[in-house]
Amino acid sequence: MPPTSVETPTDTDGVSLSHGLKQRHLSMIALGGVIGAGLFVGSGAGIAAAGPSIVLAYALSGLLVMLVMRMLGEMSAAYPDSGSFSSHAERAIGPWAGFTAGWAFWVLLCTAVGLEGIGAAKIVTGWLPGTPEWAWVALFMVVFCGTNLAAVKNFGEFEFWFAALKVGAITLFLALGVLALAGLLPGTDSPGGSNLTELMPGGGEGLVIGLLASVFAYGGLETVTIAAAESQDPVRGVARAVRTAMWRIAVFYVGSMAVIVALVPWDSPAVVEDGPYVAALDRLGIPGAGQLMNVVVLVALLSAMNANVYGASRIGYSLVERGQGPKALGRVSGGVPRVAVLASSVFGFLCGLLSYWRPDDVFAWLLNMIGAVILVVWIFTAVAQLRLRRRLERETPERLTVRMWAFPWLTWVALAGMAAVFVLMAREPDTRVQLYSTGAMTLALAAVGYAWQRARERR
């Protein structure tokens, strides 16, 4: 049976989401989406494994992410929808695909909210020892739940300033690093190429580990296509965000990795223990580098919490409005799906509590289950784009305001890249369990989604 069409959703009372996000909000959400805590902290393990070749790893995974964003931008500009890739998958493949991609991503975002709350709480308790971590997690959750309950413009304002701080911090870091490498920073001697004598110290295996670490550091780019549906000009907003994705990835990710490995020896214990950015700032003699970066990481974590509560609530709302979940989650009040916001926040808080209650079994299982969800989402995105592009060219070519480069060849290249990442994950013991756990969840969701689809067709 051909896939059903997907319309812009409204709740059962006919009330739709608001359009309270301005272009400046959308622009900063797009900018801030590429600068997460994974970049500031998680990149250390990748550098320790890959050495200077981490730059190549981030460049390769960055190319894959740019292709995915271009595909997603093409579909989101043609069909602005808070369901983003989930709605596109339903439109192109079938309801079961939208169900699978949407609910898998919802679980990923809600779990990430809990993880980010834990990370932020650890930083604050380092400043205020003796205060309970769980209480800080609860406080952060209440703040961002309240922010998202009030109005979408509140989410936009928080993200605008969070993103501005992150962009400012990484820009300043890059400027200081380039000056130091050029020998123009007072009180600092340029290391020249002394840290780059061995480009692949870990060999091919180290590059693979660095590549896998870099792929999952790019999470957050999808938020702008979800938020675009609530902006004042969705088509123009998505188009602008996608068209600037290339230089943002090149500057913030690849550029900062190049500066770090040029400034700091890749095998320095500080790269993993303190984080690569702190290690680089210490090398430059910046006073209080550790605390400065703690503030930046805290901002990045809080920004991610805010964005993920928002993204989870909109994905959940869109799924329900397409008949793929409890109807209560689809109720809209004041232009906000408040029940979906509450449900996403509560689930995220429970995930955080599980890290204290059952860290070795239930929480570990949950983390493994979401380990490769982003790749599943990307695959649905690529397959949907392959099918929708032909339909758009045939039926409504005027909707193609953003076009995938070299279609369909680069879409197939992206799919091949995703398959290669799956193979690499299966080779590594640490990621193999994540791959299998995510696969099991995806198959279970697909089975439920297909059964639901067939039942709806019979009705």
Coordinates of C-alpha atoms in Angstrom, one line a residue:
M1 CA 0.0 0.0 0.0
P2 CA 1.4 3.4 -0.8
P3 CA 2.6 5.7 2.0
T4 CA 0.0 8.0 3.4
S5 CA 0.4 11.8 3.2
V6 CA 1.3 13.7 6.3
E7 CA -0.2 17.1 6.9
T8 CA 0.9 19.8 9.3
P9 CA -0.5 18.5 12.6
T10 CA -3.0 20.2 14.9
D11 CA -4.4 18.7 18.1
T12 CA -7.9 17.2 18.4
D13 CA -9.3 20.6 19.3
G14 CA -7.9 22.2 16.1
V15 CA -5.2 24.2 17.9
S16 CA -1.9 24.2 16.2
L17 CA 1.7 24.9 17.3
S18 CA 2.6 28.5 17.5
H19 CA 5.2 30.2 15.2
G20 CA 7.0 32.1 17.9
L21 CA 10.6 31.4 16.8
K22 CA 12.2 34.3 14.9
Q23 CA 15.0 34.0 12.3
R24 CA 17.6 35.0 14.9
H25 CA 16.5 32.2 17.1
L26 CA 16.7 29.7 14.3
S27 CA 20.1 30.9 13.2
M28 CA 21.6 30.5 16.6
I29 CA 19.9 27.1 17.2
A30 CA 21.6 26.0 14.0
L31 CA 24.9 27.4 15.2
G32 CA 24.6 26.1 18.7
G33 CA 23.4 22.7 17.6
V34 CA 26.9 21.8 16.3
I35 CA 28.7 22.8 19.6
G36 CA 27.8 20.2 22.2
A37 CA 29.4 18.9 25.4
G38 CA 30.6 15.9 23.3
L39 CA 32.9 18.2 21.4
F40 CA 34.4 19.8 24.5
V41 CA 34.9 16.7 26.6
G42 CA 34.2 13.5 24.5
S43 CA 36.7 14.3 21.8
G44 CA 39.6 13.6 24.3
A45 CA 39.2 9.8 24.0
G46 CA 39.2 10.1 20.2
I47 CA 42.4 12.1 20.2
A48 CA 44.1 9.6 22.6
A49 CA 43.2 6.8 20.2
A50 CA 43.8 8.4 16.9
G51 CA 46.4 11.1 17.6
P52 CA 46.6 13.8 14.9
S53 CA 44.6 11.6 12.5
I54 CA 41.5 12.7 14.6
V55 CA 41.4 15.6 12.3
L56 CA 40.8 13.2 9.4
A57 CA 38.3 11.3 11.4
Y58 CA 36.2 14.5 12.1
A59 CA 36.5 15.6 8.5
L60 CA 35.2 12.2 7.2
S61 CA 32.3 12.0 9.7
G62 CA 31.7 15.7 9.1
L63 CA 31.2 15.1 5.4
L64 CA 28.7 12.3 6.2
V65 CA 26.8 14.7 8.5
M66 CA 26.7 17.4 5.9
L67 CA 25.2 15.1 3.4
V68 CA 22.5 14.0 6.0
M69 CA 21.8 17.7 6.8
R70 CA 21.4 18.5 3.1
M71 CA 19.0 15.7 2.6
L72 CA 17.0 16.6 5.7
G73 CA 17.1 20.3 4.7
E74 CA 15.6 19.4 1.2
M75 CA 12.7 17.6 2.8
S76 CA 12.1 20.0 5.6
A77 CA 12.1 23.0 3.3
A78 CA 9.5 21.2 1.1
Y79 CA 7.5 19.9 4.0
P80 CA 8.1 21.9 7.2
D81 CA 6.9 19.7 10.1
S82 CA 7.7 19.4 13.8
G83 CA 8.0 15.6 13.1
S84 CA 11.0 16.3 10.8
F85 CA 12.6 13.0 9.6
S86 CA 9.9 11.0 11.2
S87 CA 7.2 12.7 9.2
H88 CA 9.4 12.5 6.0
A89 CA 9.9 8.7 6.6
E90 CA 6.1 8.2 7.0
R91 CA 5.4 10.2 3.9
A92 CA 8.0 8.4 1.8
I93 CA 8.2 4.8 3.2
G94 CA 5.1 4.3 5.3
P95 CA 3.6 4.8 8.7
W96 CA 5.7 2.0 10.3
A97 CA 8.9 3.9 9.3
G98 CA 7.7 7.1 10.8
F99 CA 6.7 5.3 14.0
T100 CA 10.1 3.5 14.3
A101 CA 12.3 6.5 13.6
G102 CA 10.2 8.9 15.7
W103 CA 9.9 6.8 18.9
A104 CA 13.5 5.6 18.7
F105 CA 14.6 9.2 18.6
W106 CA 12.2 10.2 21.4
V107 CA 13.8 7.6 23.7
L108 CA 17.3 8.8 22.6
L109 CA 16.4 12.5 23.4
C110 CA 14.8 11.8 26.8
T111 CA 17.7 9.6 27.9
A112 CA 20.1 12.3 26.8
V113 CA 18.2 14.8 28.9
G114 CA 18.9 12.7 32.0
L115 CA 22.6 12.2 31.0
E116 CA 23.1 15.9 30.4
G117 CA 21.4 16.7 33.7
I118 CA 23.8 14.4 35.5
G119 CA 26.8 15.9 33.8
A120 CA 25.7 19.4 34.7
A121 CA 25.0 18.4 38.3
K122 CA 28.6 17.0 38.6
I123 CA 30.1 20.3 37.6
V124 CA 27.9 22.3 40.0
T125 CA 28.6 19.9 43.0
G126 CA 32.3 20.4 42.2
W127 CA 31.8 24.0 43.0
L128 CA 29.3 23.4 45.8
P129 CA 30.5 20.2 47.5
G130 CA 28.0 18.5 49.8
T131 CA 25.0 19.3 47.7
P132 CA 23.2 16.2 46.3
E133 CA 23.6 15.6 42.6
W134 CA 20.0 14.4 42.1
A135 CA 18.6 17.6 43.5
W136 CA 20.5 19.6 40.9
V137 CA 19.3 17.3 38.2
A138 CA 15.7 17.9 39.4
L139 CA 16.3 21.7 39.5
F140 CA 17.6 21.8 35.9
M141 CA 14.7 19.6 34.8
V142 CA 12.1 21.9 36.4
V143 CA 13.7 25.0 34.9
F144 CA 13.7 23.7 31.3
C145 CA 10.4 21.9 31.6
G146 CA 9.0 25.3 32.8
T147 CA 10.7 27.1 30.0
N148 CA 9.3 24.8 27.4
L149 CA 5.8 24.8 28.9
A150 CA 5.5 28.6 28.8
A151 CA 6.0 29.4 25.1
V152 CA 8.2 28.3 22.2
K153 CA 9.8 31.8 22.2
N154 CA 11.2 31.1 25.7
F155 CA 12.9 28.0 24.3
G156 CA 14.2 30.1 21.5
E157 CA 15.6 32.9 23.8
F158 CA 17.4 30.4 26.0
E159 CA 18.9 28.7 23.0
F160 CA 19.9 32.0 21.5
W161 CA 22.0 33.1 24.5
F162 CA 23.3 29.6 25.2
A163 CA 24.4 29.3 21.5
A164 CA 25.9 32.8 21.6
L165 CA 28.1 31.8 24.6
K166 CA 29.2 28.6 23.0
V167 CA 30.0 30.2 19.7
G168 CA 31.9 33.0 21.5
A169 CA 33.9 30.5 23.5
I170 CA 34.9 28.3 20.6
T171 CA 35.7 31.3 18.5
L172 CA 37.9 32.8 21.2
F173 CA 39.6 29.4 21.6
L174 CA 40.3 29.1 17.9
A175 CA 41.7 32.7 17.7
L176 CA 44.0 32.1 20.7
G177 CA 45.2 28.8 19.2
V178 CA 45.9 30.2 15.8
L179 CA 47.8 33.1 17.3
A180 CA 49.9 30.7 19.5
L181 CA 50.7 28.5 16.5
A182 CA 51.8 31.5 14.5
G183 CA 54.0 32.6 17.4
L184 CA 52.0 35.8 17.9
L185 CA 50.6 35.1 21.4
P186 CA 52.6 37.0 24.0
G187 CA 54.4 34.7 26.5
T188 CA 53.8 31.5 24.4
D189 CA 56.3 29.8 22.2
S190 CA 54.9 28.2 19.0
P191 CA 55.3 24.4 19.0
G192 CA 55.5 24.4 15.2
G193 CA 55.0 20.9 13.9
S194 CA 56.7 19.1 16.8
N195 CA 53.4 17.5 17.9
L196 CA 52.6 16.3 14.3
T197 CA 55.6 14.1 13.6
E198 CA 53.5 10.9 13.9
L199 CA 50.2 11.4 12.1
M200 CA 48.6 8.0 12.8
P201 CA 50.2 6.7 16.0
G202 CA 47.3 4.3 16.6
G203 CA 47.4 3.0 13.0
G204 CA 44.2 2.1 11.2
E205 CA 42.6 0.8 14.5
G206 CA 43.1 4.2 16.2
L207 CA 41.6 6.0 13.2
V208 CA 38.5 3.7 13.4
I209 CA 38.1 4.5 17.1
G210 CA 38.4 8.2 16.5
L211 CA 36.0 8.0 13.6
L212 CA 33.3 6.3 15.7
A213 CA 33.8 8.8 18.5
S214 CA 33.5 11.7 16.0
V215 CA 30.3 10.4 14.3
F216 CA 28.3 10.5 17.6
A217 CA 29.7 13.9 18.6
Y218 CA 27.6 15.5 15.8
G219 CA 24.3 14.9 17.6
G220 CA 22.1 18.0 17.8
L221 CA 22.1 19.1 14.2
E222 CA 18.5 17.7 13.7
T223 CA 17.0 20.2 16.2
V224 CA 16.9 23.1 13.7
T225 CA 14.7 21.1 11.3
I226 CA 12.3 20.3 14.1
A227 CA 12.2 23.9 15.3
A228 CA 11.8 25.3 11.7
A229 CA 8.1 24.3 11.7
E230 CA 7.5 26.8 14.5
S231 CA 9.4 29.7 13.0
Q232 CA 8.0 32.7 11.2
D233 CA 9.4 31.6 7.8
P234 CA 10.1 27.8 7.9
V235 CA 11.3 27.4 4.4
R236 CA 13.8 30.3 4.4
G237 CA 15.0 29.4 7.9
V238 CA 15.8 25.7 7.0
A239 CA 17.4 26.7 3.8
R240 CA 19.7 29.2 5.5
A241 CA 20.7 26.8 8.3
V242 CA 21.5 23.9 5.9
R243 CA 23.5 26.1 3.5
T244 CA 25.8 27.2 6.3
A245 CA 26.3 23.7 7.8
M246 CA 29.5 23.1 5.8
W247 CA 31.5 26.0 7.2
R248 CA 30.2 25.5 10.7
I249 CA 31.3 21.9 10.8
A250 CA 34.7 22.7 9.2
V251 CA 35.4 25.6 11.6
F252 CA 34.1 24.4 14.9
Y253 CA 34.9 20.7 14.7
V254 CA 37.7 20.1 12.2
G255 CA 39.3 23.4 12.9
S256 CA 39.4 23.0 16.7
M257 CA 40.7 19.4 16.5
A258 CA 43.5 20.7 14.2
V259 CA 44.4 23.4 16.7
I260 CA 44.4 21.0 19.7
V261 CA 46.6 18.3 18.2
A262 CA 49.0 21.0 17.0
L263 CA 49.3 22.6 20.4
V264 CA 49.2 19.6 22.7
P265 CA 51.0 16.2 22.4
W266 CA 48.3 13.7 21.5
D267 CA 49.5 11.2 24.2
S268 CA 49.4 13.8 27.0
P269 CA 47.4 12.4 30.0
A270 CA 45.7 15.8 30.4
V271 CA 43.9 15.3 27.0
V272 CA 41.7 12.7 28.6
E273 CA 41.8 13.6 32.2
D274 CA 41.2 17.3 31.9
G275 CA 39.7 17.4 28.5
P276 CA 41.4 18.5 25.2
Y277 CA 40.3 22.1 25.4
V278 CA 41.5 22.6 29.0
A279 CA 44.8 20.9 28.1
A280 CA 45.2 23.3 25.2
L281 CA 44.4 26.4 27.3
D282 CA 46.8 25.2 30.0
R283 CA 49.5 24.9 27.3
L284 CA 48.8 28.6 26.4
G285 CA 49.1 29.6 30.0
I286 CA 45.5 30.8 30.3
P287 CA 44.9 31.3 34.1
G288 CA 41.9 29.3 35.4
A289 CA 41.6 27.3 32.2
G290 CA 39.9 24.4 33.9
Q291 CA 37.2 26.5 35.6
L292 CA 36.6 28.5 32.4
M293 CA 36.0 25.3 30.4
N294 CA 33.8 24.0 33.2
V295 CA 31.6 27.0 32.7
V296 CA 31.5 26.5 28.9
V297 CA 30.7 22.8 29.3
L298 CA 28.0 23.6 31.8
V299 CA 26.4 26.0 29.3
A300 CA 26.7 23.3 26.6
L301 CA 25.0 20.7 28.8
L302 CA 22.2 23.0 29.8
S303 CA 21.7 24.1 26.2
A304 CA 21.5 20.4 25.2
M305 CA 19.0 19.7 28.0
N306 CA 16.8 22.6 26.8
A307 CA 17.0 21.6 23.2
N308 CA 16.3 17.9 23.9
V309 CA 13.3 18.6 26.0
Y310 CA 12.0 20.7 23.2
G311 CA 12.9 18.2 20.5
A312 CA 11.4 15.2 22.4
S313 CA 8.2 17.0 23.0
R314 CA 7.7 18.0 19.4
I315 CA 8.6 14.6 18.0
G316 CA 6.2 13.0 20.5
Y317 CA 3.5 15.5 19.7
S318 CA 3.9 14.9 15.9
L319 CA 3.8 11.1 16.4
V320 CA 0.6 11.3 18.4
E321 CA -1.0 13.7 15.9
R322 CA -0.4 11.2 13.2
G323 CA -2.2 8.5 15.3
Q324 CA 1.0 6.8 16.6
G325 CA 0.7 7.3 20.3
P326 CA -1.5 8.2 23.3
K327 CA -3.9 11.0 22.3
A328 CA -3.3 12.9 25.5
L329 CA 0.3 13.8 24.3
G330 CA -1.1 15.6 21.3
R331 CA -3.1 18.3 23.3
V332 CA -1.9 21.8 22.5
S333 CA -2.5 24.8 24.9
G334 CA -1.2 28.3 24.1
G335 CA 0.6 26.9 21.0
V336 CA 2.6 24.4 23.1
P337 CA 2.1 20.6 23.4
R338 CA 2.3 20.8 27.2
V339 CA 1.5 17.2 28.0
A340 CA 4.2 16.1 25.6
V341 CA 6.7 18.5 27.3
L342 CA 5.8 17.1 30.8
A343 CA 6.0 13.5 29.6
S344 CA 9.4 14.0 28.0
S345 CA 10.7 15.8 31.1
V346 CA 9.5 13.2 33.5
F347 CA 10.9 10.3 31.4
G348 CA 14.2 12.2 31.2
F349 CA 14.3 12.7 35.0
L350 CA 13.6 9.0 35.6
C351 CA 16.5 8.1 33.3
G352 CA 18.7 10.3 35.4
L353 CA 17.5 8.7 38.6
L354 CA 18.2 5.2 37.1
S355 CA 21.9 6.2 37.0
Y356 CA 21.7 6.4 40.8
W357 CA 19.3 3.5 41.5
R358 CA 20.4 0.9 38.9
P359 CA 23.6 2.0 37.3
D360 CA 25.0 -1.4 36.5
D361 CA 22.0 -3.1 34.8
V362 CA 18.9 -1.0 33.8
F363 CA 20.8 2.2 33.2
A364 CA 23.6 0.5 31.3
W365 CA 21.1 -1.4 29.2
L366 CA 19.3 1.9 28.4
L367 CA 22.6 3.5 27.3
N368 CA 23.5 0.6 25.1
M369 CA 20.0 0.7 23.5
I370 CA 20.3 4.3 22.3
G371 CA 24.0 3.9 21.3
A372 CA 23.3 3.8 17.5
V373 CA 19.9 5.4 17.2
I374 CA 21.3 8.4 15.4
L375 CA 22.5 6.1 12.6
V376 CA 19.1 4.5 12.3
V377 CA 17.5 8.0 12.0
W378 CA 20.1 8.9 9.3
I379 CA 19.3 5.8 7.3
F380 CA 15.5 6.5 7.4
T381 CA 16.4 10.1 6.3
A382 CA 18.4 9.0 3.3
V383 CA 15.9 6.4 2.1
A384 CA 13.0 8.9 2.5
Q385 CA 15.0 11.5 0.5
L386 CA 15.6 9.1 -2.3
R387 CA 11.9 8.4 -2.6
L388 CA 10.5 11.9 -1.9
R389 CA 12.9 13.7 -4.3
R390 CA 11.5 11.9 -7.3
R391 CA 7.9 12.6 -6.1
L392 CA 8.7 16.3 -5.7
E393 CA 10.3 16.6 -9.1
R394 CA 7.2 15.0 -10.7
E395 CA 4.4 16.6 -8.7
T396 CA 5.5 19.8 -7.0
P397 CA 9.0 20.9 -8.2
E398 CA 8.4 24.4 -6.9
R399 CA 8.9 23.0 -3.3
L400 CA 12.5 22.1 -4.0
T401 CA 14.0 25.3 -2.7
V402 CA 16.9 23.3 -1.2
R403 CA 18.3 20.5 -3.3
M404 CA 20.6 17.6 -2.4
W405 CA 23.9 17.8 -4.2
A406 CA 24.5 15.4 -7.1
F407 CA 21.3 13.5 -6.5
P408 CA 21.0 10.5 -6.3
W409 CA 24.7 9.6 -6.2
L410 CA 25.7 11.5 -3.0
T411 CA 22.6 10.0 -1.2
W412 CA 23.9 6.6 -2.1
V413 CA 27.4 7.6 -1.0
A414 CA 25.9 8.7 2.4
L415 CA 24.1 5.3 2.8
A416 CA 27.3 3.5 2.0
G417 CA 29.1 5.6 4.7
M418 CA 26.4 4.7 7.2
A419 CA 26.7 1.0 6.4
A420 CA 30.5 1.3 6.8
V421 CA 30.0 2.8 10.3
F422 CA 27.8 -0.1 11.2
V423 CA 30.5 -2.5 10.1
L424 CA 33.1 -0.6 12.1
M425 CA 30.8 -0.7 15.2
A426 CA 30.5 -4.5 14.8
R427 CA 34.3 -4.8 14.8
E428 CA 34.8 -3.0 18.1
P429 CA 33.9 -4.7 21.4
D430 CA 32.8 -1.5 23.1
T431 CA 30.4 -0.5 20.3
R432 CA 29.2 -4.0 19.3
V433 CA 26.9 -4.3 22.2
Q434 CA 25.4 -0.8 21.4
L435 CA 24.9 -1.9 17.8
Y436 CA 23.1 -5.0 18.8
S437 CA 21.0 -3.4 21.5
T438 CA 19.9 -0.5 19.2
G439 CA 19.1 -3.1 16.5
A440 CA 16.9 -5.0 18.8
M441 CA 15.0 -1.9 19.9
T442 CA 14.6 -0.8 16.2
L443 CA 13.3 -4.2 15.1
A444 CA 10.8 -4.2 18.1
L445 CA 9.6 -0.7 17.2
A446 CA 9.3 -1.6 13.5
A447 CA 7.3 -4.7 14.3
V448 CA 4.9 -2.7 16.5
G449 CA 4.7 0.0 13.9
Y450 CA 4.0 -2.4 11.1
A451 CA 1.3 -4.2 13.2
W452 CA -0.3 -0.8 13.9
Q453 CA -0.2 0.1 10.2
R454 CA -1.9 -3.1 9.1
A455 CA -4.5 -2.7 11.8
R456 CA -5.3 0.8 10.7
E457 CA -5.5 -0.3 7.0
R458 CA -8.0 -3.0 8.0
R459 CA -10.1 -0.5 9.8

